[in-house]
Tab-separated table of C-alpha atoms in Angstrom:
chain	number	residue	atom	x	y	z
A	970	UNK	CA	-81.031	-23.231	-170.816
A	971	UNK	CA	-78.353	-25.782	-171.353
A	972	UNK	CA	-75.393	-25.309	-173.978
A	973	UNK	CA	-77.687	-26.381	-176.839
A	974	UNK	CA	-78.876	-29.578	-174.903
A	975	UNK	CA	-81.711	-31.488	-176.855
A	976	UNK	CA	-83.863	-31.803	-173.804
A	977	UNK	CA	-83.824	-27.629	-173.442
A	978	UNK	CA	-86.698	-25.705	-174.521
A	979	UNK	CA	-87.093	-23.568	-177.272
A	980	UNK	CA	-86.857	-19.656	-177.214
A	981	UNK	CA	-88.321	-17.546	-179.804
A	982	UNK	CA	-87.313	-13.855	-180.330
A	983	UNK	CA	-86.190	-11.053	-182.553
A	984	UNK	CA	-83.270	-9.093	-182.465
A	985	UNK	CA	-84.074	-5.576	-183.501
A	986	UNK	CA	-81.541	-3.624	-185.339
A	987	UNK	CA	-81.298	-0.710	-187.992
A	988	UNK	CA	-79.237	2.444	-188.286
A	989	UNK	CA	-79.759	5.440	-185.600
A	990	UNK	CA	-83.110	6.978	-185.278
A	991	UNK	CA	-84.919	4.341	-187.226
A	992	UNK	CA	-87.105	3.636	-184.282
A	993	UNK	CA	-85.768	0.567	-182.932
A	994	UNK	CA	-86.502	1.429	-178.796
A	995	UNK	CA	-90.498	2.606	-180.118
A	996	UNK	CA	-90.453	-0.695	-181.797
A	997	UNK	CA	-89.728	-3.033	-179.242
A	998	UNK	CA	-91.920	-0.430	-177.060
A	999	UNK	CA	-94.894	-0.891	-179.405
A	1000	UNK	CA	-94.415	-4.575	-179.987
A	1001	UNK	CA	-94.312	-5.203	-176.482
A	1002	UNK	CA	-97.643	-3.521	-175.725
A	1003	UNK	CA	-99.450	-5.305	-178.741
A	1004	UNK	CA	-98.086	-8.813	-177.965
A	1005	UNK	CA	-99.422	-8.580	-174.185
A	1006	UNK	CA	-102.682	-7.691	-175.346
A	1007	UNK	CA	-102.964	-10.809	-177.292
A	1008	UNK	CA	-101.490	-12.874	-174.027
A	1009	UNK	CA	-97.601	-13.305	-175.173
A	1010	UNK	CA	-95.422	-12.938	-172.265
A	1011	UNK	CA	-92.574	-10.448	-173.766
A	1012	UNK	CA	-89.012	-9.982	-172.380
A	1013	UNK	CA	-87.292	-6.740	-173.582
A	1014	UNK	CA	-83.421	-7.205	-173.415
A	1015	UNK	CA	-81.705	-4.177	-173.973
A	1016	UNK	CA	-78.234	-4.651	-175.808
A	1017	UNK	CA	-77.677	-1.119	-176.511
A	1018	UNK	CA	-74.804	0.461	-173.903
A	1019	UNK	CA	-75.911	4.253	-174.805
A	1020	UNK	CA	-79.798	3.578	-174.313
A	1021	UNK	CA	-80.546	5.415	-171.386
A	1022	UNK	CA	-84.443	6.552	-171.964
A	1023	UNK	CA	-86.247	3.147	-172.291
A	1024	UNK	CA	-89.595	3.704	-172.599
A	1025	UNK	CA	-90.397	0.132	-172.337
A	1026	UNK	CA	-90.624	-2.483	-169.236
A	1027	UNK	CA	-86.593	-3.823	-169.555
A	1028	UNK	CA	-86.063	-7.061	-167.989
A	1029	UNK	CA	-82.441	-7.547	-168.783
A	1030	UNK	CA	-80.216	-4.243	-169.478
A	1031	UNK	CA	-76.694	-4.342	-170.892
A	1032	UNK	CA	-76.110	-1.244	-168.862
A	1033	UNK	CA	-75.733	-3.587	-165.482
A	1034	UNK	CA	-72.734	-4.935	-167.283
A	1035	UNK	CA	-70.915	-2.022	-169.483
A	1036	UNK	CA	-72.153	1.519	-170.099
A	1037	UNK	CA	-71.043	3.588	-173.226
A	1038	UNK	CA	-69.874	6.548	-171.207
A	1039	UNK	CA	-67.994	4.712	-168.883
A	1040	UNK	CA	-66.029	3.083	-171.841
A	1041	UNK	CA	-65.589	6.406	-173.720
A	1042	UNK	CA	-64.459	8.145	-170.305
A	1043	UNK	CA	-62.156	5.220	-168.937
A	1044	UNK	CA	-60.320	4.385	-172.323
A	1045	UNK	CA	-60.687	7.429	-174.270
A	1046	UNK	CA	-62.606	5.848	-176.904
A	1047	UNK	CA	-64.955	8.010	-179.341
A	1048	UNK	CA	-68.674	6.671	-179.471
A	1049	UNK	CA	-68.288	4.204	-182.324
A	1050	UNK	CA	-64.657	2.798	-180.799
A	1051	UNK	CA	-66.345	2.507	-177.412
A	1052	UNK	CA	-69.847	0.565	-178.831
A	1053	UNK	CA	-67.671	-1.810	-180.749
A	1054	UNK	CA	-65.878	-2.301	-177.335
A	1055	UNK	CA	-69.036	-2.690	-175.285
A	1056	UNK	CA	-70.023	-5.480	-177.701
A	1057	UNK	CA	-66.750	-7.390	-177.614
A	1058	UNK	CA	-67.061	-7.315	-173.667
A	1059	UNK	CA	-70.698	-8.257	-173.712
A	1060	UNK	CA	-69.307	-11.478	-176.267
A	1061	UNK	CA	-66.597	-11.957	-173.952
A	1062	UNK	CA	-69.175	-12.291	-170.999
A	1063	UNK	CA	-71.989	-14.635	-172.352
A	1064	UNK	CA	-72.131	-16.506	-168.652
A	1065	UNK	CA	-73.634	-13.016	-167.743
A	1066	UNK	CA	-76.028	-12.935	-170.417
A	1067	UNK	CA	-77.370	-16.499	-170.174
A	1068	UNK	CA	-77.932	-16.203	-166.014
A	1069	UNK	CA	-80.094	-13.203	-166.964
A	1070	UNK	CA	-81.904	-14.751	-169.602
A	1071	UNK	CA	-82.541	-17.976	-167.782
A	1072	UNK	CA	-85.089	-16.113	-165.608
A	1073	UNK	CA	-87.391	-15.721	-168.277
A	1074	UNK	CA	-87.753	-18.785	-169.418
A	1075	UNK	CA	-91.208	-19.286	-171.432
A	1076	UNK	CA	-91.135	-16.169	-172.497
A	1077	UNK	CA	-91.009	-14.354	-176.399
A	1078	UNK	CA	-87.915	-12.230	-176.296
A	1079	UNK	CA	-87.028	-8.729	-177.611
A	1080	UNK	CA	-83.604	-7.681	-177.923
A	1081	UNK	CA	-83.161	-3.885	-178.397
A	1082	UNK	CA	-79.525	-3.898	-180.398
A	1083	UNK	CA	-77.295	-0.571	-180.648
A	1084	UNK	CA	-77.725	1.543	-184.065
A	1085	UNK	CA	-73.896	1.515	-185.442
A	1086	UNK	CA	-74.419	-0.036	-189.058
A	1087	UNK	CA	-70.917	-1.461	-188.879
A	1088	UNK	CA	-71.782	-3.570	-186.000
A	1089	UNK	CA	-74.134	-5.462	-188.659
A	1090	UNK	CA	-72.406	-4.920	-191.862
A	1091	UNK	CA	-68.610	-5.780	-190.926
A	1092	UNK	CA	-67.874	-6.310	-187.092
A	1093	UNK	CA	-68.462	-9.966	-185.845
A	1094	UNK	CA	-69.582	-9.126	-181.908
A	1095	UNK	CA	-72.856	-9.038	-182.322
A	1096	UNK	CA	-73.036	-11.513	-184.647
A	1097	UNK	CA	-71.344	-14.032	-182.298
A	1098	UNK	CA	-73.747	-13.098	-179.591
A	1099	UNK	CA	-76.672	-13.914	-182.217
A	1100	UNK	CA	-74.915	-17.239	-182.789
A	1101	UNK	CA	-74.610	-18.053	-179.107
A	1102	UNK	CA	-77.955	-17.416	-178.489
A	1103	UNK	CA	-78.785	-19.815	-181.347
A	1104	UNK	CA	-76.634	-22.546	-179.184
A	1105	UNK	CA	-78.873	-21.831	-176.257
A	1106	UNK	CA	-81.850	-23.078	-178.079
A	1107	UNK	CA	-82.938	-19.197	-179.374
A	1108	UNK	CA	-84.888	-19.327	-182.733
A	1109	UNK	CA	-84.337	-15.682	-183.640
A	1110	UNK	CA	-85.381	-13.920	-186.505
A	1111	UNK	CA	-83.501	-10.126	-187.257
A	1112	UNK	CA	-86.240	-7.267	-187.553
A	1113	UNK	CA	-83.998	-4.466	-189.603
A	1114	UNK	CA	-85.530	-1.179	-189.238
A	1115	UNK	CA	-85.036	1.523	-192.037
A	1116	UNK	CA	-86.738	4.928	-191.826
A	1117	UNK	CA	-89.108	5.409	-194.593
A	1118	UNK	CA	-88.057	8.918	-195.495
A	1119	UNK	CA	-85.338	7.014	-197.568
A	1120	UNK	CA	-87.735	6.571	-200.008
A	1121	UNK	CA	-88.276	9.880	-200.891
A	1122	UNK	CA	-84.858	10.343	-202.164
A	1123	UNK	CA	-83.966	7.664	-205.024
A	1124	UNK	CA	-79.665	7.978	-203.847
A	1125	UNK	CA	-80.659	6.995	-200.521
A	1126	UNK	CA	-82.709	4.569	-200.953
A	1127	UNK	CA	-80.262	2.708	-203.292
A	1128	UNK	CA	-77.779	3.152	-200.294
A	1129	UNK	CA	-80.574	1.882	-198.056
A	1130	UNK	CA	-80.706	-1.502	-200.214
A	1131	UNK	CA	-77.298	-1.914	-200.401
A	1132	UNK	CA	-76.802	-1.953	-196.492
A	1133	UNK	CA	-79.770	-3.798	-196.021
A	1134	UNK	CA	-78.470	-6.808	-198.523
A	1135	UNK	CA	-74.730	-6.538	-196.676
A	1136	UNK	CA	-76.591	-6.822	-192.932
A	1137	UNK	CA	-78.605	-9.625	-194.275
A	1138	UNK	CA	-75.516	-11.789	-195.576
A	1139	UNK	CA	-73.456	-10.780	-192.458
A	1140	UNK	CA	-75.761	-11.416	-189.535
A	1141	UNK	CA	-76.794	-14.878	-191.009
A	1142	UNK	CA	-80.427	-14.828	-189.414
A	1143	UNK	CA	-83.989	-14.802	-191.137
A	1144	UNK	CA	-84.721	-11.467	-191.956
A	1145	UNK	CA	-87.482	-8.870	-191.694
A	1146	UNK	CA	-86.807	-5.509	-193.280
A	1147	UNK	CA	-88.957	-2.709	-192.024
A	1148	UNK	CA	-89.867	0.766	-193.551
A	1149	UNK	CA	-90.377	2.400	-190.144
A	1150	UNK	CA	-92.647	5.917	-189.103
A	1151	UNK	CA	-94.722	5.042	-192.213
A	1152	UNK	CA	-97.021	7.507	-190.720
A	1153	UNK	CA	-94.463	10.338	-191.012
A	1154	UNK	CA	-93.744	9.945	-194.487
A	1155	UNK	CA	-95.736	12.369	-195.965
A	1156	UNK	CA	-93.707	14.790	-194.092
A	1157	UNK	CA	-90.334	14.231	-195.902
A	1158	UNK	CA	-91.880	14.894	-199.699
A	1159	UNK	CA	-93.198	12.993	-202.677
A	1160	UNK	CA	-92.610	9.446	-203.405
A	1161	UNK	CA	-91.160	9.085	-207.130
A	1162	UNK	CA	-93.051	5.768	-207.611
A	1163	UNK	CA	-95.932	3.915	-205.620
A	1164	UNK	CA	-95.502	2.432	-201.772
A	1165	UNK	CA	-95.261	-1.282	-203.268
A	1166	UNK	CA	-92.683	-0.153	-206.058
A	1167	UNK	CA	-90.187	0.314	-202.529
A	1168	UNK	CA	-91.846	-2.536	-200.474
A	1169	UNK	CA	-91.399	-5.263	-203.331
A	1170	UNK	CA	-88.060	-3.574	-204.373
A	1171	UNK	CA	-89.649	-3.852	-208.140
A	1172	UNK	CA	-87.351	-2.978	-211.230
A	1173	UNK	CA	-84.665	-0.615	-209.889
A	1174	UNK	CA	-84.070	0.432	-213.522
A	1175	UNK	CA	-86.523	3.107	-212.839
A	1176	UNK	CA	-84.407	4.512	-210.004
A	1177	UNK	CA	-81.563	5.004	-211.641
A	1178	UNK	CA	-83.300	6.801	-214.659
A	1179	UNK	CA	-84.538	9.146	-211.737
A	1180	UNK	CA	-81.254	9.519	-210.613
A	1181	UNK	CA	-80.016	10.422	-214.412
A	1182	UNK	CA	-82.321	13.467	-214.039
A	1183	UNK	CA	-80.044	14.977	-210.998
A	1184	UNK	CA	-76.883	16.401	-212.929
A	1185	UNK	CA	-74.821	14.937	-209.645
A	1186	UNK	CA	-75.958	11.602	-210.242
A	1187	UNK	CA	-75.713	11.537	-213.985
A	1188	UNK	CA	-71.800	10.955	-213.957
A	1189	UNK	CA	-72.412	8.225	-211.871
A	1190	UNK	CA	-75.168	6.252	-213.590
A	1191	UNK	CA	-72.825	3.387	-214.567
A	1192	UNK	CA	-71.834	2.881	-210.604
A	1193	UNK	CA	-75.732	2.683	-209.899
A	1194	UNK	CA	-76.424	0.240	-212.772
A	1195	UNK	CA	-73.825	-2.011	-211.156
A	1196	UNK	CA	-74.839	-1.147	-207.876
A	1197	UNK	CA	-78.900	-2.017	-208.532
A	1198	UNK	CA	-77.744	-5.117	-210.197
A	1199	UNK	CA	-76.187	-6.784	-207.277
A	1200	UNK	CA	-79.369	-6.086	-205.385
A	1201	UNK	CA	-81.341	-7.737	-208.021
A	1202	UNK	CA	-79.229	-10.663	-208.373
A	1203	UNK	CA	-79.637	-11.461	-204.903
A	1204	UNK	CA	-83.266	-10.831	-205.042
A	1205	UNK	CA	-83.430	-10.865	-200.983
A	1206	UNK	CA	-84.162	-7.324	-200.331
A	1207	UNK	CA	-88.161	-6.473	-199.592
A	1208	UNK	CA	-89.659	-4.331	-196.799
A	1209	UNK	CA	-92.986	-4.316	-194.808
A	1210	UNK	CA	-94.279	-0.994	-194.284
A	1211	UNK	CA	-94.686	-0.349	-190.391
A	1212	UNK	CA	-97.078	2.232	-188.426
A	1213	UNK	CA	-95.905	1.345	-184.624
A	1214	UNK	CA	-99.386	3.286	-183.671
A	1215	UNK	CA	-101.488	1.010	-186.563
A	1216	UNK	CA	-102.548	-2.120	-185.128
A	1217	UNK	CA	-102.898	-3.759	-188.593
A	1218	UNK	CA	-99.732	-3.051	-189.372
A	1219	UNK	CA	-98.295	-4.095	-186.289
A	1220	UNK	CA	-100.058	-7.348	-187.116
A	1221	UNK	CA	-98.637	-7.574	-190.423
A	1222	UNK	CA	-95.019	-7.321	-189.183
A	1223	UNK	CA	-95.434	-9.565	-186.327
A	1224	UNK	CA	-96.913	-12.335	-188.184
A	1225	UNK	CA	-93.958	-12.007	-191.013
A	1226	UNK	CA	-91.561	-12.355	-188.037
A	1227	UNK	CA	-93.423	-15.222	-186.359
A	1228	UNK	CA	-92.772	-16.814	-189.998
A	1229	UNK	CA	-89.233	-16.395	-190.152
A	1230	UNK	CA	-88.580	-17.587	-186.914
A	1231	UNK	CA	-90.773	-20.256	-186.959
A	1232	UNK	CA	-93.428	-19.259	-183.892
A	1233	UNK	CA	-96.325	-20.646	-183.469
A	1234	UNK	CA	-99.172	-19.322	-181.579
A	1235	UNK	CA	-101.965	-21.423	-179.863
A	1236	UNK	CA	-105.502	-21.229	-179.893
A	1237	UNK	CA	-105.915	-18.950	-177.077
A	1238	UNK	CA	-103.431	-16.218	-178.433
A	1239	UNK	CA	-105.276	-16.504	-182.109
A	1240	UNK	CA	-108.349	-15.704	-180.579
A	1241	UNK	CA	-107.054	-12.775	-178.370
A	1242	UNK	CA	-105.661	-11.171	-181.635
A	1243	UNK	CA	-108.775	-11.615	-183.374
A	1244	UNK	CA	-110.899	-10.154	-180.493
A	1245	UNK	CA	-108.175	-7.103	-180.851
A	1246	UNK	CA	-108.163	-6.701	-184.678
A	1247	UNK	CA	-111.988	-6.859	-184.705
A	1248	UNK	CA	-112.052	-3.920	-181.755
A	1249	UNK	CA	-113.103	-0.199	-182.458
A	1250	UNK	CA	-110.127	1.736	-183.441
A	1251	UNK	CA	-108.771	3.374	-179.756
A	1252	UNK	CA	-106.800	6.724	-179.369
A	1253	UNK	CA	-103.646	4.969	-179.232
A	1254	UNK	CA	-104.387	3.679	-183.240
A	1255	UNK	CA	-104.877	6.794	-185.189
A	1256	UNK	CA	-104.356	5.242	-188.923
A	1257	UNK	CA	-106.565	1.936	-190.174
A	1258	UNK	CA	-103.571	0.890	-192.426
A	1259	UNK	CA	-100.303	2.152	-193.775
A	1260	UNK	CA	-102.089	1.313	-197.312
A	1261	UNK	CA	-103.809	4.534	-196.693
A	1262	UNK	CA	-100.690	6.386	-197.657
A	1263	UNK	CA	-100.186	4.934	-200.645
A	1264	UNK	CA	-103.824	5.623	-201.380
A	1265	UNK	CA	-103.619	9.190	-200.422
A	1266	UNK	CA	-100.142	9.602	-202.953
A	1267	UNK	CA	-102.200	8.006	-205.983
A	1268	UNK	CA	-105.396	10.259	-205.317
A	1269	UNK	CA	-103.203	13.737	-205.085
A	1270	UNK	CA	-101.156	12.277	-208.158
A	1271	UNK	CA	-104.358	11.795	-210.076
A	1272	UNK	CA	-105.618	15.158	-208.969
A	1273	UNK	CA	-102.663	17.051	-209.984
A	1274	UNK	CA	-102.880	15.247	-213.563
A	1275	UNK	CA	-106.583	16.630	-213.863
A	1276	UNK	CA	-105.405	20.020	-212.803
A	1277	UNK	CA	-102.699	20.203	-215.718
A	1278	UNK	CA	-105.153	18.933	-218.181
A	1279	UNK	CA	-107.401	21.625	-217.276
A	1280	UNK	CA	-105.182	24.081	-217.301
A	1281	UNK	CA	-104.277	23.062	-221.072
């Protein structure tokens, strides 16, 4: 893995980013298993110095270099300051990372990253790490996970859109935004609009109108209008829905990422993927499609409308 040498082979992978609790580690575990089933050799790299319980097989762990508890104890830093220090320390020790990654040539890489949002919107340490990986001929795509429950709150969803846009502009990698935990979305409440409204980020003026019904947000209508104008003017943010337990959902996310980082698989992997997708649903996959979520909302809404008509 030479320093950007023309003769060095390409390496493909994903940097998995997103706020705390968005499901990054679960995603890495699920994607490692899914890709393994179709014959792709996958190496998971943990870049989160606070990640102590990893369900996946971790080949490279930043904890061998530095850990957040040690930094907090020895330097008397809080969690946020400690994470920033850890990422700056990693940036200062590229040779350690290069040596570790060199042992897995020919593999596909999943980088499990920390959950501090500032690392992707303001600070440059992780951005510089990704840039260095690019110099080592890594072709990476950023997979930005966002918890789908934010869709149930228009105010939070607008905030998520702003964060996603800021992350895309700062990280400077091909980007795939993902709405995670789609199988749990019904636990958070009903969606104001169909699922495709949120995944495709359609006319956001409807969200502003929806927010105006809240006395608190009514006073900030002009501010919300300007925020959605910025999002729509860039026209960059859209989402892929994800249920890690649904193999069709995993396939859609994988193909979106493969398109983003330029990875193309061979005939053998294609045949393995077709065999996997055509197999009967096993115990590990409880949902045939995340579209079932949208269908449930449409059906329940139609039923409610009919009941209201009958009551009249």
